[in-house]
Amino acid sequence: MEALIEKLKKEIIEALNLEDIEPEDIKADDPLFGDGLGLDSIDALELIVLLEKSYGIKIEDPKDGKKIFYSLRTMAEYISSHQKK
Amino acid sequence: MRRVFAVADNVITSLGFSTEANIAALRSGECGIRLNNDPSLTISPVPLSLVNSDNLDNAFSALAEPKGFTRFEKLFFLSASRALGSVHFNWKGKDTIHILATTKGNIDLLERKNMGKYSRERQYIRDSSARAKDFFGFYHMPVVVSNACISGVLALNVARLLIQHGKYRHAVVTGADILSGFVIAGFHSFQTLSPGPCKPFDESRDGLTLGEGASTVVLTSDPELKGNKKRIALPGGASSNDANHISGPSRTGEGLVHAITRTMNEGDITASEVDFLSAHGTATAYNDEMESKAFSECRLERVPANSFKGYIGHTLGASGIIESVYSMESIRQGMLFKTLGYEKHGVSKSLNVIRENKHTEIHRVLKTASGFGGCNAAMILSDTC
Amino acid sequence: MVSKDDITITGSCRITGNSAFLNGEPYFSSAEKEAFPVFMKALYKKVGPGYPKFYKMDPLTKLGFISAELLLTDNARTGLYPEQSRGIVLMNASASADVDRSFQKTIEDKEDYYPSPGLFVYTLPNIMAGEIAIRHKLKGENTVFILPTFSMEFLTDYVDLLFETQKVTCCLAGWVEVDDKDYDSLLLILEKGGKKKENAYKLPFTKDVLENLYKPD
């Protein structure tokens, strides 16, 4: 799980162009959305693409994204239990 | 200040190749949206409102050999040519400006299958306008307005302002956009496409339907210039920006309220004098909700309102012009067209959404549009000539 | 002499050839061989707005955004006017062609078909106007024109009318063009009458002045 979280940090920084942010700036249990990283609704859509592209996981209802993308840990847990690729 | 009138027009959509054919289809409640599975457009079936390619080539061959032109150019030139054919003036003169409203122009030329078939320059919108200059013999280089989904309404506003203040005497304003794998993929990635034909302002609305088309309006300040239709005046218009988010509509509708308020001030009319409200009504959850708040704030909740998107989908840069021409016909024919797809009211504010076609006197129409980039635009159409 | 009713340029930002000029003075430049993204990032660091959203923007929006940032950080002129009458009028030759090609790459192969929403949103040239509007609360008239070359005559004609009809009280206007490796911009702050202070940057908004500001050094 921890290794997946570390991998996700790098992938998120790249996919969302978070240039001034280092992997260690993102804490596994902190909310991804809200003030911290300054992510918005387009970033949420981009995370859906990331899940599909890197892990073969399709999220049909964007409303599910809220729970899945709450934090790095919730994202990693969702990936571990749904991964096909 | 000169008064500005619309004297000739054309609309090309899935519903037909003339304004008349389109209006006849609206009258009979015909929907131009069909489920499409063309692999060059989409990877999964999606409802679209498409112009039939064979019919387009047939109609275009009256102008030139279709083979030398792209799909976008055919739609664009055919629409402009048909509108110009119904009014007599010298559009090649120094006093005529041509304005094109489009979001993506020849965007399908970026696809691998089209590589090498056309020059690279042809991928640019500026190439289409330069071609239009040669094709029609316009004196000036056509100006393109590319402002997302408000492009059409904005282009009419820009033309009106220039004519009103004597910079030009006539304007030929065309809106055109084609459907492409590019645009469909983009809206798909935004998860805003409805699985069925869109349902503006309805409780169960679940996204927009894409469409394609072209439409042209000839504007003039010349009181003697008459086409074959009753003239419609354009007394006011304005645009605004939410300055809030680049893709999400404002939650409050404040930006649209400002565009409408400034438009009504300029046109010197009050909410109670508006007989018909032609809304943007894309049928996404947020857009329609935002519009309902803005209309309510502007005290337009009792004005009969519709969205034409249920008939022809969202035709992007062309939509503002197509829907303006439909609205002009509403005035000319004294006809309110129902909102196809609307059954149960699904926005938080009360609105008078038209449920059935109805004959009634219509003197003044308010047309609005909102789009990506936080932009809003509004304009008034009036029969007071 | 500028009378109080004339539209005046009270700020200008020219960016081309890895150099940025503010009000005609050199502001920043980097080695000519440096690629546009590297130059843009260095310029962003120099201007220092601390606006991470910048990194998500496409090259065209970056160029327009940083030009506006340069103009309005040094010189918060637009703050003097009501938000609803602050306009923005931009023009270019290639629309959003640059990011159009980037987005097309994400959908070209059916086996590798992952359309990017973050790219798609920038495939409209007016998103550049939208980003600048968000940053500087420009809530008035906003228009993006496409023409094969910078038509100073059309720009001055149109913006003059926006002022004359009181649709705007101040306006950000100009040319912002990016296509592949080529980029080029001239962005202006326009006001009626302009600054009262003597010796302040103040030029008449005419085609001739624009030509002069746009011409290569």
PDB file of C-alpha atoms in Angstrom, chain C residues 29-150:
ATOM      1  CA  SER C  29      15.332  37.962 -21.163  1.00  0.00           C
ATOM      2  CA  SER C  30      16.921  34.567 -21.420  1.00  0.00           C
ATOM      3  CA  ALA C  31      19.280  32.919 -23.882  1.00  0.00           C
ATOM      4  CA  GLU C  32      17.777  32.741 -27.347  1.00  0.00           C
ATOM      5  CA  LYS C  33      18.371  29.027 -27.638  1.00  0.00           C
ATOM      6  CA  GLU C  34      16.143  28.281 -24.674  1.00  0.00           C
ATOM      7  CA  ALA C  35      12.827  26.724 -25.601  1.00  0.00           C
ATOM      8  CA  PHE C  36       9.603  28.639 -25.022  1.00  0.00           C
ATOM      9  CA  PRO C  37       8.460  26.538 -21.999  1.00  0.00           C
ATOM     10  CA  VAL C  38      11.803  27.110 -20.258  1.00  0.00           C
ATOM     11  CA  PHE C  39      11.656  30.860 -20.947  1.00  0.00           C
ATOM     12  CA  MET C  40       8.032  31.015 -19.769  1.00  0.00           C
ATOM     13  CA  LYS C  41       8.852  29.256 -16.511  1.00  0.00           C
ATOM     14  CA  ALA C  42      11.812  31.556 -15.856  1.00  0.00           C
ATOM     15  CA  LEU C  43       9.631  34.595 -16.570  1.00  0.00           C
ATOM     16  CA  TYR C  44       6.924  33.246 -14.269  1.00  0.00           C
ATOM     17  CA  LYS C  45       9.493  32.828 -11.486  1.00  0.00           C
ATOM     18  CA  LYS C  46      10.737  36.373 -12.075  1.00  0.00           C
ATOM     19  CA  VAL C  47       7.227  37.877 -12.003  1.00  0.00           C
ATOM     20  CA  GLY C  48       6.500  35.624  -9.026  1.00  0.00           C
ATOM     21  CA  PRO C  49       2.732  35.595  -8.777  1.00  0.00           C
ATOM     22  CA  GLY C  50       2.642  32.341  -6.764  1.00  0.00           C
ATOM     23  CA  TYR C  51      -0.222  31.018  -8.892  1.00  0.00           C
ATOM     24  CA  PRO C  52       0.286  27.234  -9.312  1.00  0.00           C
ATOM     25  CA  LYS C  53      -2.629  27.087 -11.783  1.00  0.00           C
ATOM     26  CA  PHE C  54      -0.141  28.618 -14.232  1.00  0.00           C
ATOM     27  CA  TYR C  55       1.532  25.240 -14.715  1.00  0.00           C
ATOM     28  CA  LYS C  56      -1.713  23.677 -15.889  1.00  0.00           C
ATOM     29  CA  MET C  57      -2.226  26.247 -18.633  1.00  0.00           C
ATOM     30  CA  ASP C  58      -1.452  25.632 -22.286  1.00  0.00           C
ATOM     31  CA  PRO C  59       1.386  27.702 -23.829  1.00  0.00           C
ATOM     32  CA  LEU C  60      -1.009  30.309 -25.309  1.00  0.00           C
ATOM     33  CA  THR C  61      -2.774  30.911 -22.007  1.00  0.00           C
ATOM     34  CA  LYS C  62       0.588  31.059 -20.232  1.00  0.00           C
ATOM     35  CA  LEU C  63       1.774  33.804 -22.570  1.00  0.00           C
ATOM     36  CA  GLY C  64      -1.411  35.860 -22.184  1.00  0.00           C
ATOM     37  CA  PHE C  65      -1.575  35.260 -18.446  1.00  0.00           C
ATOM     38  CA  ILE C  66       2.023  36.241 -17.760  1.00  0.00           C
ATOM     39  CA  SER C  67       1.684  39.371 -19.945  1.00  0.00           C
ATOM     40  CA  ALA C  68      -1.364  40.453 -17.953  1.00  0.00           C
ATOM     41  CA  GLU C  69       0.417  39.585 -14.711  1.00  0.00           C
ATOM     42  CA  LEU C  70       3.398  41.733 -15.644  1.00  0.00           C
ATOM     43  CA  LEU C  71       1.190  44.659 -16.596  1.00  0.00           C
ATOM     44  CA  LEU C  72      -1.116  44.529 -13.626  1.00  0.00           C
ATOM     45  CA  THR C  73       1.260  43.575 -10.827  1.00  0.00           C
ATOM     46  CA  ASP C  74       3.455  46.590 -11.437  1.00  0.00           C
ATOM     47  CA  ASN C  75       0.580  48.811 -12.210  1.00  0.00           C
ATOM     48  CA  ALA C  76      -2.787  47.891 -10.722  1.00  0.00           C
ATOM     49  CA  ARG C  77      -4.682  50.193 -13.065  1.00  0.00           C
ATOM     50  CA  THR C  78      -7.735  47.988 -13.557  1.00  0.00           C
ATOM     51  CA  GLY C  79      -8.420  48.166  -9.815  1.00  0.00           C
ATOM     52  CA  LEU C  80      -9.516  51.762 -10.347  1.00  0.00           C
ATOM     53  CA  TYR C  81     -12.569  50.688 -12.339  1.00  0.00           C
ATOM     54  CA  PRO C  82     -15.756  48.713 -11.587  1.00  0.00           C
ATOM     55  CA  GLU C  83     -15.291  44.979 -12.260  1.00  0.00           C
ATOM     56  CA  GLN C  84     -18.276  44.842 -14.627  1.00  0.00           C
ATOM     57  CA  SER C  85     -16.824  47.445 -16.975  1.00  0.00           C
ATOM     58  CA  ARG C  86     -13.328  45.983 -17.207  1.00  0.00           C
ATOM     59  CA  GLY C  87     -13.032  44.507 -20.694  1.00  0.00           C
ATOM     60  CA  ILE C  88     -10.641  42.145 -22.438  1.00  0.00           C
ATOM     61  CA  VAL C  89     -10.167  41.954 -26.207  1.00  0.00           C
ATOM     62  CA  LEU C  90      -7.557  39.608 -27.604  1.00  0.00           C
ATOM     63  CA  MET C  91      -6.529  38.676 -31.109  1.00  0.00           C
ATOM     64  CA  ASN C  92      -4.297  36.043 -32.668  1.00  0.00           C
ATOM     65  CA  ALA C  93      -3.611  34.083 -35.842  1.00  0.00           C
ATOM     66  CA  SER C  94      -3.574  30.461 -34.718  1.00  0.00           C
ATOM     67  CA  ALA C  95      -6.439  30.272 -32.218  1.00  0.00           C
ATOM     68  CA  SER C  96      -5.588  27.344 -29.921  1.00  0.00           C
ATOM     69  CA  ALA C  97      -3.835  25.287 -32.641  1.00  0.00           C
ATOM     70  CA  ASP C  98      -0.898  24.427 -30.403  1.00  0.00           C
ATOM     71  CA  VAL C  99      -2.907  22.724 -27.658  1.00  0.00           C
ATOM     72  CA  ASP C 100      -5.326  21.338 -30.280  1.00  0.00           C
ATOM     73  CA  ARG C 101      -2.456  19.184 -31.541  1.00  0.00           C
ATOM     74  CA  SER C 102      -1.577  18.090 -27.991  1.00  0.00           C
ATOM     75  CA  PHE C 103      -5.164  17.029 -27.305  1.00  0.00           C
ATOM     76  CA  GLN C 104      -5.429  15.247 -30.663  1.00  0.00           C
ATOM     77  CA  LYS C 105      -2.464  13.085 -29.610  1.00  0.00           C
ATOM     78  CA  THR C 106      -4.461  11.788 -26.620  1.00  0.00           C
ATOM     79  CA  ILE C 107      -7.198  10.417 -28.919  1.00  0.00           C
ATOM     80  CA  GLU C 108      -5.309   9.421 -32.066  1.00  0.00           C
ATOM     81  CA  ASP C 109      -4.967   5.721 -31.231  1.00  0.00           C
ATOM     82  CA  LYS C 110      -8.024   3.694 -30.377  1.00  0.00           C
ATOM     83  CA  GLU C 111      -5.792   1.410 -28.238  1.00  0.00           C
ATOM     84  CA  ASP C 112      -4.379   4.376 -26.354  1.00  0.00           C
ATOM     85  CA  TYR C 113      -7.486   6.557 -26.250  1.00  0.00           C
ATOM     86  CA  TYR C 114      -7.448   8.711 -23.117  1.00  0.00           C
ATOM     87  CA  PRO C 115      -8.812  12.156 -23.967  1.00  0.00           C
ATOM     88  CA  SER C 116      -7.429  14.605 -21.430  1.00  0.00           C
ATOM     89  CA  PRO C 117      -9.965  17.016 -19.918  1.00  0.00           C
ATOM     90  CA  GLY C 118      -7.101  19.188 -18.668  1.00  0.00           C
ATOM     91  CA  LEU C 119      -5.920  19.707 -22.252  1.00  0.00           C
ATOM     92  CA  PHE C 120      -9.374  19.855 -23.859  1.00  0.00           C
ATOM     93  CA  VAL C 121     -10.482  22.795 -21.757  1.00  0.00           C
ATOM     94  CA  TYR C 122      -7.693  24.929 -23.265  1.00  0.00           C
ATOM     95  CA  THR C 123      -8.617  24.071 -26.869  1.00  0.00           C
ATOM     96  CA  LEU C 124     -10.618  27.294 -27.086  1.00  0.00           C
ATOM     97  CA  PRO C 125      -8.649  30.540 -27.433  1.00  0.00           C
ATOM     98  CA  ASN C 126     -11.006  32.456 -25.131  1.00  0.00           C
ATOM     99  CA  ILE C 127      -9.951  30.300 -22.186  1.00  0.00           C
ATOM    100  CA  MET C 128      -6.872  32.538 -22.120  1.00  0.00           C
ATOM    101  CA  ALA C 129      -9.212  35.526 -21.699  1.00  0.00           C
ATOM    102  CA  GLY C 130     -11.108  33.576 -19.039  1.00  0.00           C
ATOM    103  CA  GLU C 131      -7.976  32.832 -16.985  1.00  0.00           C
ATOM    104  CA  ILE C 132      -6.911  36.477 -17.108  1.00  0.00           C
ATOM    105  CA  ALA C 133     -10.467  37.524 -16.211  1.00  0.00           C
ATOM    106  CA  ILE C 134     -10.452  35.249 -13.145  1.00  0.00           C
ATOM    107  CA  ARG C 135      -7.090  36.536 -11.955  1.00  0.00           C
ATOM    108  CA  HIS C 136      -7.862  40.257 -12.391  1.00  0.00           C
ATOM    109  CA  LYS C 137     -11.648  40.282 -12.011  1.00  0.00           C
ATOM    110  CA  LEU C 138     -12.351  41.463 -15.544  1.00  0.00           C
ATOM    111  CA  LYS C 139     -16.115  40.891 -15.683  1.00  0.00           C
ATOM    112  CA  GLY C 140     -17.086  43.035 -18.654  1.00  0.00           C
ATOM    113  CA  GLU C 141     -17.011  42.577 -22.428  1.00  0.00           C
ATOM    114  CA  ASN C 142     -14.694  39.765 -23.539  1.00  0.00           C
ATOM    115  CA  THR C 143     -13.915  38.848 -27.105  1.00  0.00           C
ATOM    116  CA  VAL C 144     -11.268  36.834 -28.924  1.00  0.00           C
ATOM    117  CA  PHE C 145     -10.726  37.518 -32.619  1.00  0.00           C
ATOM    118  CA  ILE C 146      -8.778  35.401 -35.105  1.00  0.00           C
ATOM    119  CA  LEU C 147      -7.109  37.116 -38.061  1.00  0.00           C
ATOM    120  CA  PRO C 148      -4.216  35.989 -40.281  1.00  0.00           C
ATOM    121  CA  THR C 149      -2.093  38.918 -39.051  1.00  0.00           C
ATOM    122  CA  PHE C 150      -2.322  41.453 -36.220  1.00  0.00           C
TER     123      PHE C 150
END
